[in-house]
Every structure is written in structure tokens, then in C-alpha cells.
Coordinates of C-alpha atoms in Angstrom, one line a residue:
M153 CA 10.7 29.0 -23.6
S154 CA 10.9 30.5 -27.1
A155 CA 9.1 33.8 -27.4
R156 CA 7.4 32.4 -30.6
R157 CA 5.8 29.6 -28.7
P158 CA 2.7 29.9 -26.5
T159 CA 3.6 30.2 -22.9
P160 CA 1.4 28.8 -20.1
G161 CA -0.1 31.6 -18.2
R162 CA -0.3 34.3 -20.9
K163 CA -4.1 34.6 -20.9
A164 CA -6.0 36.5 -18.2
K165 CA -7.0 34.3 -15.3
R166 CA -10.6 33.5 -15.1
S167 CA -10.7 32.5 -11.4
S168 CA -8.6 31.0 -8.6
P169 CA -5.8 28.8 -10.1
V170 CA -6.7 26.0 -7.7
T171 CA -10.3 26.3 -8.9
E172 CA -9.1 25.9 -12.5
F173 CA -7.2 22.7 -11.7
V174 CA -10.2 21.3 -9.9
R175 CA -12.4 22.2 -12.9
L176 CA -10.0 20.3 -15.0
F177 CA -10.2 17.3 -12.7
V178 CA -14.0 17.4 -12.8
A179 CA -14.0 17.8 -16.6
L180 CA -11.7 14.8 -17.1
D181 CA -13.7 12.7 -14.6
E182 CA -17.0 13.4 -16.2
T183 CA -16.3 12.4 -19.8
N184 CA -15.0 9.3 -21.6
K185 CA -14.5 11.1 -24.9
T186 CA -10.9 11.5 -25.9
N187 CA -11.4 14.8 -27.8
E188 CA -13.1 16.3 -24.8
K189 CA -10.3 15.3 -22.5
V190 CA -7.6 16.7 -24.7
A191 CA -9.6 19.9 -25.2
A192 CA -9.9 20.3 -21.4
L193 CA -6.2 19.7 -20.9
E194 CA -5.2 22.2 -23.6
H195 CA -7.6 24.8 -22.1
Y196 CA -6.0 24.3 -18.7
F197 CA -2.3 24.3 -19.8
R198 CA -2.7 27.4 -22.0
D199 CA -3.9 29.5 -19.1
A200 CA -1.9 27.9 -16.2
P201 CA 1.2 29.7 -14.9
P202 CA 4.3 27.7 -15.3
E203 CA 4.6 26.7 -11.7
D204 CA 1.1 25.3 -11.7
A205 CA 1.5 23.7 -15.1
A206 CA 4.6 21.9 -13.8
W207 CA 2.7 20.3 -10.9
A208 CA -0.3 19.5 -13.1
L209 CA 2.0 17.6 -15.4
A210 CA 3.5 15.7 -12.5
L211 CA 0.1 14.8 -11.0
L212 CA -1.6 13.9 -14.3
T213 CA 1.3 11.6 -15.3
G214 CA 1.3 9.6 -12.1
R215 CA 3.7 11.3 -9.7
R216 CA 2.5 11.5 -6.2
P217 CA 3.4 14.2 -3.6
R218 CA 4.4 13.1 -0.1
V219 CA 1.5 12.2 2.2
P220 CA 1.6 14.9 4.8
V221 CA -1.0 13.8 7.4
K222 CA -2.4 10.5 8.6
R223 CA -5.7 9.4 7.1
T224 CA -7.0 8.5 10.6
L225 CA -6.4 12.1 11.7
L226 CA -8.2 13.5 8.7
R227 CA -11.2 11.3 9.6
Q228 CA -11.1 12.3 13.2
W229 CA -10.9 16.1 12.4
A230 CA -13.7 15.8 9.8
I231 CA -16.0 14.1 12.3
E232 CA -15.3 16.9 14.7
V233 CA -16.0 19.7 12.2
A234 CA -19.1 17.9 10.8
G235 CA -20.4 17.4 14.4
M236 CA -21.4 13.8 13.8
E237 CA -21.0 10.5 15.6
D238 CA -18.2 8.0 14.6
W239 CA -20.7 5.3 13.7
L240 CA -22.6 7.6 11.3
F241 CA -19.4 8.7 9.6
D242 CA -18.5 5.0 9.2
E243 CA -21.9 4.2 7.7
C244 CA -21.4 7.1 5.2
Y245 CA -17.9 5.8 4.3
A246 CA -19.3 2.3 3.8
A247 CA -22.0 3.7 1.4
V248 CA -19.6 6.1 -0.5
G249 CA -16.6 3.8 -0.5
D250 CA -14.0 6.6 -0.8
L251 CA -12.6 8.5 2.2
A252 CA -11.7 11.6 0.3
E253 CA -15.3 11.9 -1.1
T254 CA -16.9 11.0 2.2
I255 CA -15.0 13.8 4.0
S256 CA -15.9 16.3 1.3
L257 CA -19.6 15.3 1.5
V258 CA -19.9 15.5 5.3
L259 CA -18.1 18.7 5.9
P260 CA -20.1 22.0 6.0
D261 CA -19.9 24.4 3.1
R262 CA -17.1 27.0 3.1
T263 CA -17.6 30.0 5.2
T264 CA -14.8 32.3 3.8
E265 CA -13.3 33.0 0.4
S266 CA -10.0 31.4 -0.4
A267 CA -6.9 33.5 -1.0
G268 CA -6.8 32.4 -4.7
Q269 CA -3.6 30.5 -4.4
G270 CA -2.4 28.4 -7.3
L271 CA -1.8 24.6 -7.5
A272 CA 2.0 25.0 -6.8
A273 CA 1.1 27.1 -3.6
W274 CA -1.3 24.3 -2.6
L275 CA 1.5 21.7 -2.9
A276 CA 3.8 24.0 -0.9
W277 CA 1.1 24.3 1.8
M278 CA 1.0 20.5 1.9
N279 CA 4.7 20.3 2.3
Q280 CA 4.5 22.7 5.3
L281 CA 1.6 20.6 6.7
A282 CA 3.9 17.6 6.7
H283 CA 6.4 19.3 9.0
E284 CA 3.9 20.7 11.5
L285 CA 3.0 19.1 14.8
E286 CA -0.4 17.5 15.1
P287 CA -2.2 20.5 16.8
N288 CA -1.0 22.8 14.1
Q289 CA -2.0 20.3 11.4
R290 CA -5.5 20.3 12.8
T291 CA -5.7 24.1 12.7
M292 CA -4.4 24.3 9.2
M293 CA -6.9 21.7 8.0
R294 CA -9.8 23.4 9.6
E295 CA -8.8 26.7 8.1
A296 CA -8.5 25.1 4.6
W297 CA -11.9 23.4 4.9
S298 CA -13.5 26.8 5.7
Q299 CA -12.1 28.3 2.4
L300 CA -12.7 25.5 -0.1
D301 CA -15.8 24.4 -1.9
R302 CA -16.9 20.7 -2.1
N303 CA -15.0 19.8 -5.3
E304 CA -11.8 21.6 -4.0
K305 CA -12.0 19.7 -0.8
F306 CA -12.4 16.4 -2.6
V307 CA -9.3 17.0 -4.8
L308 CA -7.3 18.2 -1.8
H309 CA -8.2 15.0 0.1
K310 CA -7.2 12.9 -2.8
L311 CA -3.8 14.6 -2.8
L312 CA -3.5 14.4 1.0
G313 CA -4.3 10.7 1.0
G314 CA -1.9 9.8 -1.8
S315 CA -4.8 8.4 -3.9
F316 CA -4.9 11.1 -6.6
R317 CA -6.0 9.5 -9.9
V318 CA -8.1 10.7 -12.7
G319 CA -9.3 9.1 -15.9
V320 CA -6.7 10.3 -18.4
S321 CA -3.7 8.6 -19.9
Q322 CA -0.2 9.9 -20.0
E323 CA -0.5 9.8 -23.8
L324 CA -3.4 12.2 -23.8
V325 CA -1.6 14.5 -21.3
H326 CA 1.4 14.5 -23.6
R327 CA -0.7 15.2 -26.7
A328 CA -2.4 18.2 -25.1
F329 CA 0.7 19.8 -23.7
A330 CA 2.6 19.2 -26.9
R331 CA 0.0 21.1 -28.8
V332 CA 0.3 24.0 -26.3
L333 CA 4.1 24.0 -26.7
V334 CA 3.9 23.4 -30.5
L335 CA 6.2 20.5 -30.0
D336 CA 6.3 17.0 -31.3
K337 CA 4.5 14.6 -28.9
A338 CA 7.2 12.0 -29.1
V339 CA 9.9 14.6 -28.2
L340 CA 7.8 15.8 -25.3
A341 CA 7.2 12.3 -24.0
H342 CA 10.9 11.6 -24.0
R343 CA 11.7 14.8 -22.2
L344 CA 9.2 13.9 -19.5
M345 CA 10.8 10.5 -18.9
G346 CA 13.0 9.8 -15.9
D347 CA 13.7 12.0 -12.9
W348 CA 12.5 15.6 -13.1
Q349 CA 11.3 18.2 -10.6
P350 CA 7.9 20.0 -11.1
T351 CA 9.4 23.5 -11.3
P352 CA 8.5 26.5 -13.5
E353 CA 12.1 26.3 -14.9
F354 CA 11.6 22.7 -16.0
V355 CA 8.3 23.2 -17.6
L356 CA 9.6 26.3 -19.5
S357 CA 12.6 24.3 -20.7
L358 CA 10.5 21.6 -22.3
A359 CA 10.1 23.6 -25.5
E360 CA 13.8 24.8 -25.6
E361 CA 16.2 23.3 -28.2
Q362 CA 18.1 20.5 -26.6
S363 CA 21.2 18.7 -27.9
G364 CA 20.1 15.3 -26.5
P365 CA 18.7 13.5 -23.5
L366 CA 20.1 14.1 -20.0
P367 CA 22.6 11.4 -18.9
S368 CA 20.0 9.6 -16.8
Q369 CA 17.0 10.0 -19.1
P370 CA 15.3 6.8 -20.5
Y371 CA 13.3 6.6 -23.6
P372 CA 9.5 6.1 -23.7
F373 CA 8.9 2.3 -23.7
C374 CA 7.5 0.7 -26.9
L375 CA 4.5 -1.5 -26.0
A376 CA 2.7 -4.2 -27.8
Y377 CA -1.0 -4.9 -28.4
A378 CA -2.5 -8.3 -27.7
L379 CA -3.0 -10.4 -30.9
E380 CA -6.7 -11.1 -31.3
D381 CA -6.8 -12.0 -35.0
D382 CA -5.6 -15.2 -36.7
V383 CA -1.8 -15.2 -36.6
E384 CA -1.7 -16.1 -40.2
S385 CA -3.2 -12.7 -41.1
L386 CA 0.3 -11.3 -40.3
G387 CA 1.6 -12.7 -43.5
D388 CA 5.0 -14.3 -44.0
P389 CA 6.6 -15.3 -40.6
A390 CA 10.0 -14.4 -42.1
A391 CA 9.0 -10.8 -41.8
W392 CA 8.8 -11.0 -38.1
L393 CA 11.1 -11.4 -35.1
V394 CA 9.6 -14.0 -32.9
E395 CA 10.8 -14.2 -29.2
W396 CA 9.5 -15.7 -26.0
K397 CA 7.4 -13.3 -24.0
W398 CA 9.0 -13.4 -20.6
D399 CA 7.2 -12.6 -17.3
G400 CA 9.6 -10.3 -15.6
I401 CA 10.3 -6.6 -15.0
R402 CA 10.6 -4.4 -18.1
A403 CA 13.7 -2.2 -17.9
Q404 CA 16.1 0.1 -19.8
L405 CA 19.8 -0.1 -18.9
I406 CA 21.5 3.2 -19.7
R407 CA 25.3 3.9 -19.8
R408 CA 26.1 7.6 -20.4
E409 CA 29.0 9.8 -19.2
G410 CA 30.6 7.0 -17.1
Q411 CA 27.4 6.4 -15.1
T412 CA 24.8 3.6 -15.2
Y413 CA 21.1 3.9 -14.7
L414 CA 18.5 1.2 -14.6
W415 CA 14.9 2.3 -15.1
S416 CA 11.7 0.3 -14.7
R417 CA 8.8 0.8 -17.0
G418 CA 7.2 2.6 -14.0
E419 CA 10.0 5.2 -14.3
E420 CA 11.7 4.1 -11.1
L421 CA 15.4 3.7 -10.7
I422 CA 16.1 0.1 -9.6
E423 CA 19.9 -0.2 -9.5
A424 CA 19.7 -1.0 -5.8
T425 CA 17.1 -3.7 -6.3
F426 CA 19.1 -5.4 -9.1
P427 CA 22.8 -4.5 -8.5
E428 CA 24.1 -7.4 -10.7
V429 CA 22.0 -6.1 -13.6
A430 CA 23.2 -2.5 -13.0
A431 CA 26.8 -3.8 -13.0
I432 CA 26.4 -4.8 -16.6
G433 CA 26.7 -1.1 -17.5
D434 CA 30.4 -1.0 -16.3
A435 CA 31.3 -3.1 -19.4
L436 CA 29.2 -1.1 -21.9
P437 CA 30.5 1.8 -23.9
D438 CA 29.2 5.3 -23.1
G439 CA 26.1 6.2 -25.1
T440 CA 24.4 2.8 -24.9
V441 CA 20.8 2.1 -24.0
L442 CA 19.4 -1.5 -23.9
D443 CA 15.7 -2.4 -23.5
G444 CA 14.8 -5.8 -22.0
E445 CA 13.3 -7.9 -19.3
I446 CA 14.8 -8.5 -15.9
L447 CA 14.2 -12.1 -14.8
A448 CA 15.2 -14.2 -11.8
W449 CA 17.6 -16.5 -13.7
Q450 CA 19.4 -19.7 -12.8
G451 CA 21.5 -21.8 -15.2
D452 CA 19.9 -21.5 -18.6
R453 CA 16.3 -20.7 -17.7
P454 CA 14.2 -18.3 -15.7
M455 CA 13.1 -19.0 -12.1
P456 CA 9.4 -18.7 -11.1
F457 CA 8.1 -15.1 -10.9
A458 CA 7.4 -15.7 -7.2
E459 CA 11.2 -15.8 -6.7
L460 CA 11.6 -12.5 -8.6
Q461 CA 9.0 -11.0 -6.3
R462 CA 11.3 -11.5 -3.4
R463 CA 13.6 -8.9 -4.9
L464 CA 11.0 -6.3 -5.6
G465 CA 10.7 -3.1 -3.6
R466 CA 14.0 -3.6 -1.7
K467 CA 16.4 -0.7 -1.2
V468 CA 19.1 -3.1 -0.1
V469 CA 19.4 -6.7 -1.3
G470 CA 21.5 -8.9 1.0
K471 CA 24.1 -11.4 -0.1
K472 CA 21.9 -14.3 0.8
L473 CA 19.0 -13.1 -1.4
L474 CA 21.5 -12.3 -4.2
T475 CA 22.7 -15.8 -4.1
E476 CA 19.3 -17.5 -3.8
V477 CA 17.6 -15.3 -6.5
P478 CA 20.2 -14.2 -9.1
C479 CA 18.9 -12.0 -11.8
A480 CA 19.7 -11.2 -15.4
L481 CA 18.7 -8.9 -18.2
I482 CA 17.3 -10.5 -21.3
A483 CA 18.0 -7.7 -23.8
F484 CA 15.8 -7.5 -26.9
D485 CA 16.4 -4.1 -28.3
L486 CA 19.2 -1.5 -28.7
L487 CA 17.9 2.1 -28.5
E488 CA 21.1 4.1 -28.4
W489 CA 24.6 3.2 -29.6
N490 CA 27.7 5.5 -29.4
G491 CA 25.5 8.3 -28.2
E492 CA 23.3 8.1 -31.3
D493 CA 19.5 7.5 -31.1
W494 CA 18.8 4.3 -33.0
R495 CA 15.1 4.1 -32.5
A496 CA 14.2 5.2 -36.0
R497 CA 16.3 2.4 -37.6
P498 CA 14.6 -0.9 -38.5
L499 CA 14.5 -3.6 -35.8
A500 CA 16.6 -6.0 -37.9
E501 CA 19.5 -3.4 -37.8
R502 CA 19.0 -2.7 -34.1
R503 CA 19.0 -6.4 -33.4
T504 CA 22.2 -7.1 -35.3
Q505 CA 24.1 -4.4 -33.4
L506 CA 22.6 -5.6 -30.1
Q507 CA 24.2 -9.0 -30.7
V508 CA 27.6 -7.2 -31.2
A509 CA 27.1 -4.9 -28.2
A510 CA 26.1 -7.7 -25.8
T511 CA 28.7 -10.3 -26.8
G512 CA 31.0 -11.2 -23.8
V513 CA 29.8 -8.3 -21.7
S514 CA 28.5 -10.0 -18.6
P515 CA 27.1 -13.4 -17.4
S516 CA 24.1 -11.4 -16.3
L517 CA 23.3 -10.2 -19.9
F518 CA 21.6 -12.3 -22.5
V519 CA 20.1 -11.4 -25.9
S520 CA 16.6 -12.8 -26.3
Q521 CA 16.4 -15.9 -28.4
A522 CA 15.0 -15.5 -31.9
L523 CA 12.7 -18.4 -33.0
E524 CA 13.7 -18.6 -36.6
G525 CA 12.8 -20.7 -39.6
L526 CA 9.4 -21.8 -38.4
D527 CA 6.0 -21.5 -40.0
W528 CA 3.0 -20.2 -38.0
S529 CA 1.8 -23.8 -37.2
A530 CA 5.2 -24.7 -35.6
L531 CA 5.3 -21.4 -33.8
A532 CA 1.8 -22.1 -32.4
D533 CA 3.1 -25.4 -31.1
M534 CA 5.9 -23.6 -29.3
R535 CA 3.5 -21.0 -27.9
D536 CA 1.4 -23.9 -26.5
R537 CA 4.4 -25.1 -24.4
S538 CA 5.3 -21.6 -23.1
R539 CA 4.6 -22.6 -19.5
E540 CA 7.3 -25.2 -19.8
E541 CA 9.7 -22.4 -20.6
R542 CA 8.2 -20.2 -17.8
A543 CA 7.1 -17.8 -20.5
E544 CA 3.7 -16.1 -21.1
G545 CA 3.6 -16.8 -24.8
L546 CA 5.4 -15.2 -27.8
M547 CA 6.3 -11.7 -28.9
L548 CA 5.9 -10.9 -32.6
K549 CA 7.8 -7.8 -33.9
R550 CA 8.0 -6.6 -37.5
L551 CA 11.7 -6.7 -38.6
D552 CA 11.2 -3.4 -40.4
S553 CA 9.6 -1.6 -37.4
D554 CA 11.0 1.4 -35.6
Y555 CA 10.9 1.8 -31.9
T556 CA 7.9 4.0 -31.1
G557 CA 7.0 5.1 -27.5
G558 CA 3.6 3.8 -26.4
R559 CA 1.5 1.4 -28.3
K560 CA 1.5 1.3 -32.1
R561 CA -0.9 -1.2 -33.6
G562 CA 0.7 -3.5 -36.2
A563 CA 4.3 -3.3 -35.2
W564 CA 4.6 -5.3 -32.0
W565 CA 2.1 -8.0 -30.9
K566 CA 2.0 -10.2 -27.8
W567 CA 0.7 -13.7 -28.6
K568 CA -0.1 -15.0 -25.2
I569 CA -1.1 -18.5 -24.2
Q570 CA -4.6 -19.2 -23.0
P571 CA -5.0 -18.7 -19.3
L572 CA -5.4 -21.4 -16.8
T573 CA -9.0 -21.8 -15.7
V574 CA -10.8 -23.2 -12.6
D575 CA -14.5 -23.4 -11.6
A576 CA -14.8 -22.0 -8.1
V577 CA -17.5 -21.0 -5.6
L578 CA -18.2 -17.5 -4.4
I579 CA -17.8 -17.7 -0.6
Y580 CA -17.0 -14.1 0.6
A581 CA -17.9 -10.6 -0.7
Q582 CA -17.1 -7.0 0.0
R583 CA -18.4 -3.7 -1.3
G584 CA -16.4 -2.0 -4.0
S585 CA -15.0 1.5 -4.0
G586 CA -15.7 4.7 -5.8
K587 CA -18.7 4.4 -8.1
R588 CA -19.2 0.8 -7.0
A589 CA -19.2 1.5 -3.3
S590 CA -22.9 0.6 -2.9
L591 CA -22.5 -2.8 -4.6
Y592 CA -20.8 -6.0 -3.6
T593 CA -18.1 -6.3 -6.3
D594 CA -15.0 -7.7 -4.5
Y595 CA -15.3 -11.5 -4.4
T596 CA -13.4 -14.3 -2.8
F597 CA -13.7 -17.8 -4.3
G598 CA -13.1 -21.2 -2.9
V599 CA -12.5 -24.8 -4.2
W600 CA -13.1 -28.1 -2.5
D601 CA -10.6 -29.6 -0.1
G602 CA -12.2 -32.7 1.3
G603 CA -15.7 -31.7 2.3
A604 CA -15.0 -28.0 2.8
L605 CA -14.5 -25.0 0.5
V606 CA -11.1 -23.3 1.0
P607 CA -10.5 -19.8 -0.3
F608 CA -7.8 -19.6 -3.0
A609 CA -8.4 -16.5 -5.1
K610 CA -9.9 -13.0 -5.1
A611 CA -11.3 -11.4 -8.2
Y612 CA -12.8 -8.0 -9.0
S613 CA -13.4 -7.9 -12.7
G614 CA -15.0 -9.9 -15.5
L615 CA -18.7 -9.5 -15.0
T616 CA -21.1 -7.2 -16.9
D617 CA -22.9 -4.4 -15.0
A618 CA -26.1 -6.4 -15.2
E619 CA -24.4 -9.5 -13.8
I620 CA -22.9 -7.5 -11.0
R621 CA -26.4 -6.2 -10.0
Q622 CA -27.7 -9.8 -10.0
V623 CA -24.8 -11.1 -7.9
D624 CA -25.2 -8.1 -5.6
R625 CA -28.9 -9.0 -5.0
F626 CA -28.0 -12.6 -4.3
I627 CA -25.3 -11.6 -1.8
R628 CA -27.6 -9.3 0.1
N629 CA -30.2 -12.0 0.4
N630 CA -27.8 -14.8 1.3
I631 CA -25.4 -13.3 3.9
V632 CA -24.4 -15.9 6.5
E633 CA -21.9 -13.9 8.7
K634 CA -20.3 -10.5 8.9
F635 CA -16.6 -9.8 9.7
G636 CA -16.1 -6.1 9.5
P637 CA -16.7 -5.1 5.8
V638 CA -16.5 -8.8 4.7
R639 CA -19.6 -10.9 4.2
T640 CA -19.7 -14.7 4.2
V641 CA -22.1 -15.8 1.5
K642 CA -24.2 -18.9 1.2
P643 CA -22.1 -21.1 -1.3
E644 CA -24.4 -21.4 -4.3
L645 CA -22.8 -19.4 -7.2
V646 CA -20.1 -21.0 -9.4
F647 CA -17.8 -18.9 -11.6
E648 CA -15.1 -19.8 -14.1
L649 CA -11.9 -18.0 -13.1
A650 CA -8.9 -17.4 -15.3
F651 CA -5.3 -16.7 -14.2
E652 CA -1.9 -16.6 -15.7
G653 CA 0.2 -18.7 -13.3
I654 CA 0.1 -20.7 -10.1
Q655 CA 2.6 -21.1 -7.3
L656 CA 2.9 -22.9 -4.0
S657 CA 2.6 -20.4 -1.2
S658 CA 2.9 -20.9 2.6
R659 CA 1.2 -17.5 3.1
H660 CA -2.2 -18.6 1.8
K661 CA -4.6 -21.0 3.6
S662 CA -5.0 -23.0 0.4
G663 CA -1.2 -23.4 0.0
I664 CA -1.2 -21.8 -3.4
A665 CA -1.1 -18.3 -5.0
V666 CA -2.4 -17.4 -8.5
R667 CA -1.4 -14.5 -10.7
F668 CA -3.9 -12.0 -12.2
P669 CA -7.1 -13.8 -11.3
R670 CA -10.3 -12.6 -13.0
I671 CA -13.8 -13.9 -13.8
L672 CA -14.3 -15.4 -17.2
R673 CA -18.0 -16.2 -16.8
W674 CA -20.7 -17.0 -14.4
R675 CA -21.4 -20.7 -14.7
Q676 CA -25.1 -20.8 -14.0
D677 CA -25.1 -24.2 -15.7
K678 CA -23.0 -25.7 -12.9
K679 CA -23.8 -26.8 -9.3
V680 CA -21.6 -26.1 -6.3
E681 CA -20.4 -29.7 -6.2
D682 CA -19.2 -29.4 -9.7
A683 CA -16.5 -26.8 -8.7
N684 CA -12.8 -27.9 -8.9
T685 CA -10.9 -29.4 -6.0
L686 CA -7.7 -28.0 -4.5
E687 CA -5.8 -31.0 -5.8
E688 CA -7.0 -30.3 -9.3
V689 CA -5.9 -26.7 -9.0
K690 CA -2.5 -27.8 -7.7
A691 CA -2.1 -30.2 -10.6
L692 CA -2.1 -27.2 -12.9

């Protein structure tokens, strides 16, 4: 790192480096104010040694260390150290709703001072823990518990269980660390894309002058806001590129230095999952980066999303599945051409070159269709028939817009169709987790099939806090049966559910599966017999 730039770790340490990271976690968890979160992040990164800053960057931007020990063993050892009965621990867990927090609450206070190790040393200790036999793991955990305070135990358990999350976005982490490095936030966001290792060398290199991206490095994805205002407020439709909003896997296809890389928006390499899409790169010139959507595609239209799901998460895709669910890349933007970054150029120019770049390349590569020469009324009619096209609606992109990582209001809009809706009856309930662990917030809903209610969807969101408390009181007073953590509820409450799509499914008792179900409203004006039937749902 340049000597003129602030270097993490220059200031005198105030306390244990692990304690400082835990303090950061608590500070981020206890506020919902953006400026306070950014200030806490800056404060941490300015003092953290590079090896700790690297791991903090990794953890706060969604990377997860290897889970080194089974959760069942952590539970067992915590019960031993706490000197409590299994049933009492389980009752505590049911009330708290989070295993990491439960363990940290039942364990006794620390009895010795910690060695003052940093976050990187903590992660190295976890790596060692993963390679030890069970008796040694037990000894190491008991020793660690004796040295850590309650908050430190909680964060450690989150890391050990693979459930580390904190209420801060990648954008805020980038903003704070960019300030510390005196670096443009967009440049830092790009350098943190793709595959990198949390080492001090890497974190110190972030502020160095770089000639360009690494061969495998994707660009930060440009994202759209949902259009909430009247579409006519956008002005002349001729100023906008209008495309179908496909329901697939967002991806960047990169061809550099004779190698092809296919990145998902979640920053995972997915060449093995979609080999026919990765093969497109063989026909592209070096220095090309395409942005688009991967869809299961047959003939001239997409297949249902449920078919695409059959390909997801597979390290090897067999010939049979490749034949049954062929996939394609619907490209809608050109981010790099001949090794030159094109993101600052207007979309209209990028689009023209994209057409040239994609022509005759591969039968698995298409350029997204532009819906041209239509007024807003005609486009609204097309949007209304999106489901016939197996699309979610329309995308609206200003033709003069650049390609900015993250969300930029006013440049890209997603104009989605109205969701499908169903009136359904609450039949099962389960307690939530975290702050909602003491309330019944996880619901299963049923619709009529003959004279019985059959479960068809689960939903966890959509009610206000006041409504959740009302529903919780009803559930507690109307429990019919108990099955582990699940409660059968007297069928009296009707809710309007919304979802994006519906598909036949042999894995569900109802014979259907719905996508992204959520509660629109509590229909206190409806009786149970007014709920929809299974046949009505299938007819959708």
C-alpha cells in the first residue's frame, strides 16, 4: 500500500483485536442508522492490522469460513459445561431461537484472560479445530469458552455454525473501507469481486495502482429498482430500452487471456453447472465480458424456472440432464470489449456492439429482445401478458445510462407484473428465530380440497408487528396438536397470499409449488369457507 495512504493497523491498539471485531459486530447490530454503521466500520478498519482487516472484509461481505465442528457437538459440550439438563437447554433454545445465542447465554462467565489474539488468529484456530479429533475439539472449545466474554462467545458460535450475518450491506462496507484507503468506492467494489483470499497481502494490494482487472475478475452487477410510480412519469418511451424481465440466473461471461469464467451474481463460478453457456466463451475474442440471464431454454422460449432449478448446485451435470434441460445465456449488456472497460459508455452504444459481438457465436447465446416503437399503453399490455412469455414483467433502461455497480435510482427499472394471489387458511405455525424467537411467525397455509384443508404454501413476511402479536395470541389460544416445534392451529384465520409463479410438483402434498410466497393482508372480512380451493389455485 502506498505510504501516503492510511494503512490499517497504524494506530495503537485499544484492546484485544478479537474484542475490537466483536465490538464492531455489536455496534452494527444495535443501530439501523447508515452513518453510524459507516462510522463504526471506518473506526475498525483504521485500527485493524491487515491480516484482521482482510478477514473482516471477507466476513462482512458474505464469505463464510469452513464449519469446523458439528452443531450437535457444540450443543452437547455446552450442556456439559453449563451443568444443565438436555430438556432445559432445549427449552432455552426454543425461547431464544438461535443456537449461537443460546450457548453463549447458558455458559458460565470466563474464568481466565484471553491471549489477545486477532481475528485472523481466531480463524486459524478454527481451521486447526476442523482437523482435530473429537476429544481434542472438546478440549479446545472448553478452553476457548473459559477465555471469552459473552459477546465474544456469541460471535465465535456464529462463525463456528456457519451462520455469521450482521445488518450491514456490502455497499456500506465498501464505502467505509474505500474511505480508509482513500480510494474510489466503485474501484474498490470491482477489486473485491470474484475469487480472492483474505490475506494481508491482498488487503494491502487493494490501494495499489493496478493496470486492470485480474483475468477471472467480474464487474459489480448493475441492479434495478422496482418501478412504483406511473410509468408515464418516465417521459418518452423512445429514450428507454425495454426488454422482457426474465426469471433466471444473473451471470457475467468473461473471456480473458484464453480462459472463460462464468460468474453468478452471488460471486460463484458456475461453469460446471452450465457447461454449454461457459462454452460460448471459446468463440468470443479475448477481453470480452457479457452480462445477462441464464435460462433453461428450448426452441424459441424459456422453460419453467422449476426446470432450471434441476441444474442448480450441481458440480457435475450429466448428459441426460443436459439434454432434458438445455440452457442459454440471454445477453443484455456488454461490459468489456477488446480488453477495454465499456461501462462508462451509454447503453445504446454498448447495445449496438453487443449485437455485433454475439452474432453467429453460439446457438446458446441470444441478445435480449428490444421491444421498440411502442407507447406506454402498448407496453403495459405486453407486460400484462408476461406470464405467457414466462417472464416476470419488463425491464426499462435509459439508453444514455452507464453501467454502475449496485443500484442507481433512475437508470434501470424493473416493471414487474402483479403477483398471483390466493385466499388461504392458517393451519400450522412455528416460532420464529432471532428477535422473533418468542413469537409464532412462521406460518403454513392451506386451501380447500374437497372437504379438507391441504397445505400448499409457507410464508414468513407481510404482517405488521401489531398483527404478528395478534396472530401470536390467537395461535397460543387455539393450538390443536403439537409435532415437535410445529403447532396445528384451529383453522379460523384467512390471509391473502401473493406469489410470483406456480408449478406442478410431486414433492408437495398439494401437488403444486409456488415461488416467493408472502402475506399481502389479513382478510378479517372473510370466513374460512371463503378461502380458495386447490383446483382454483391450479387453474392459475
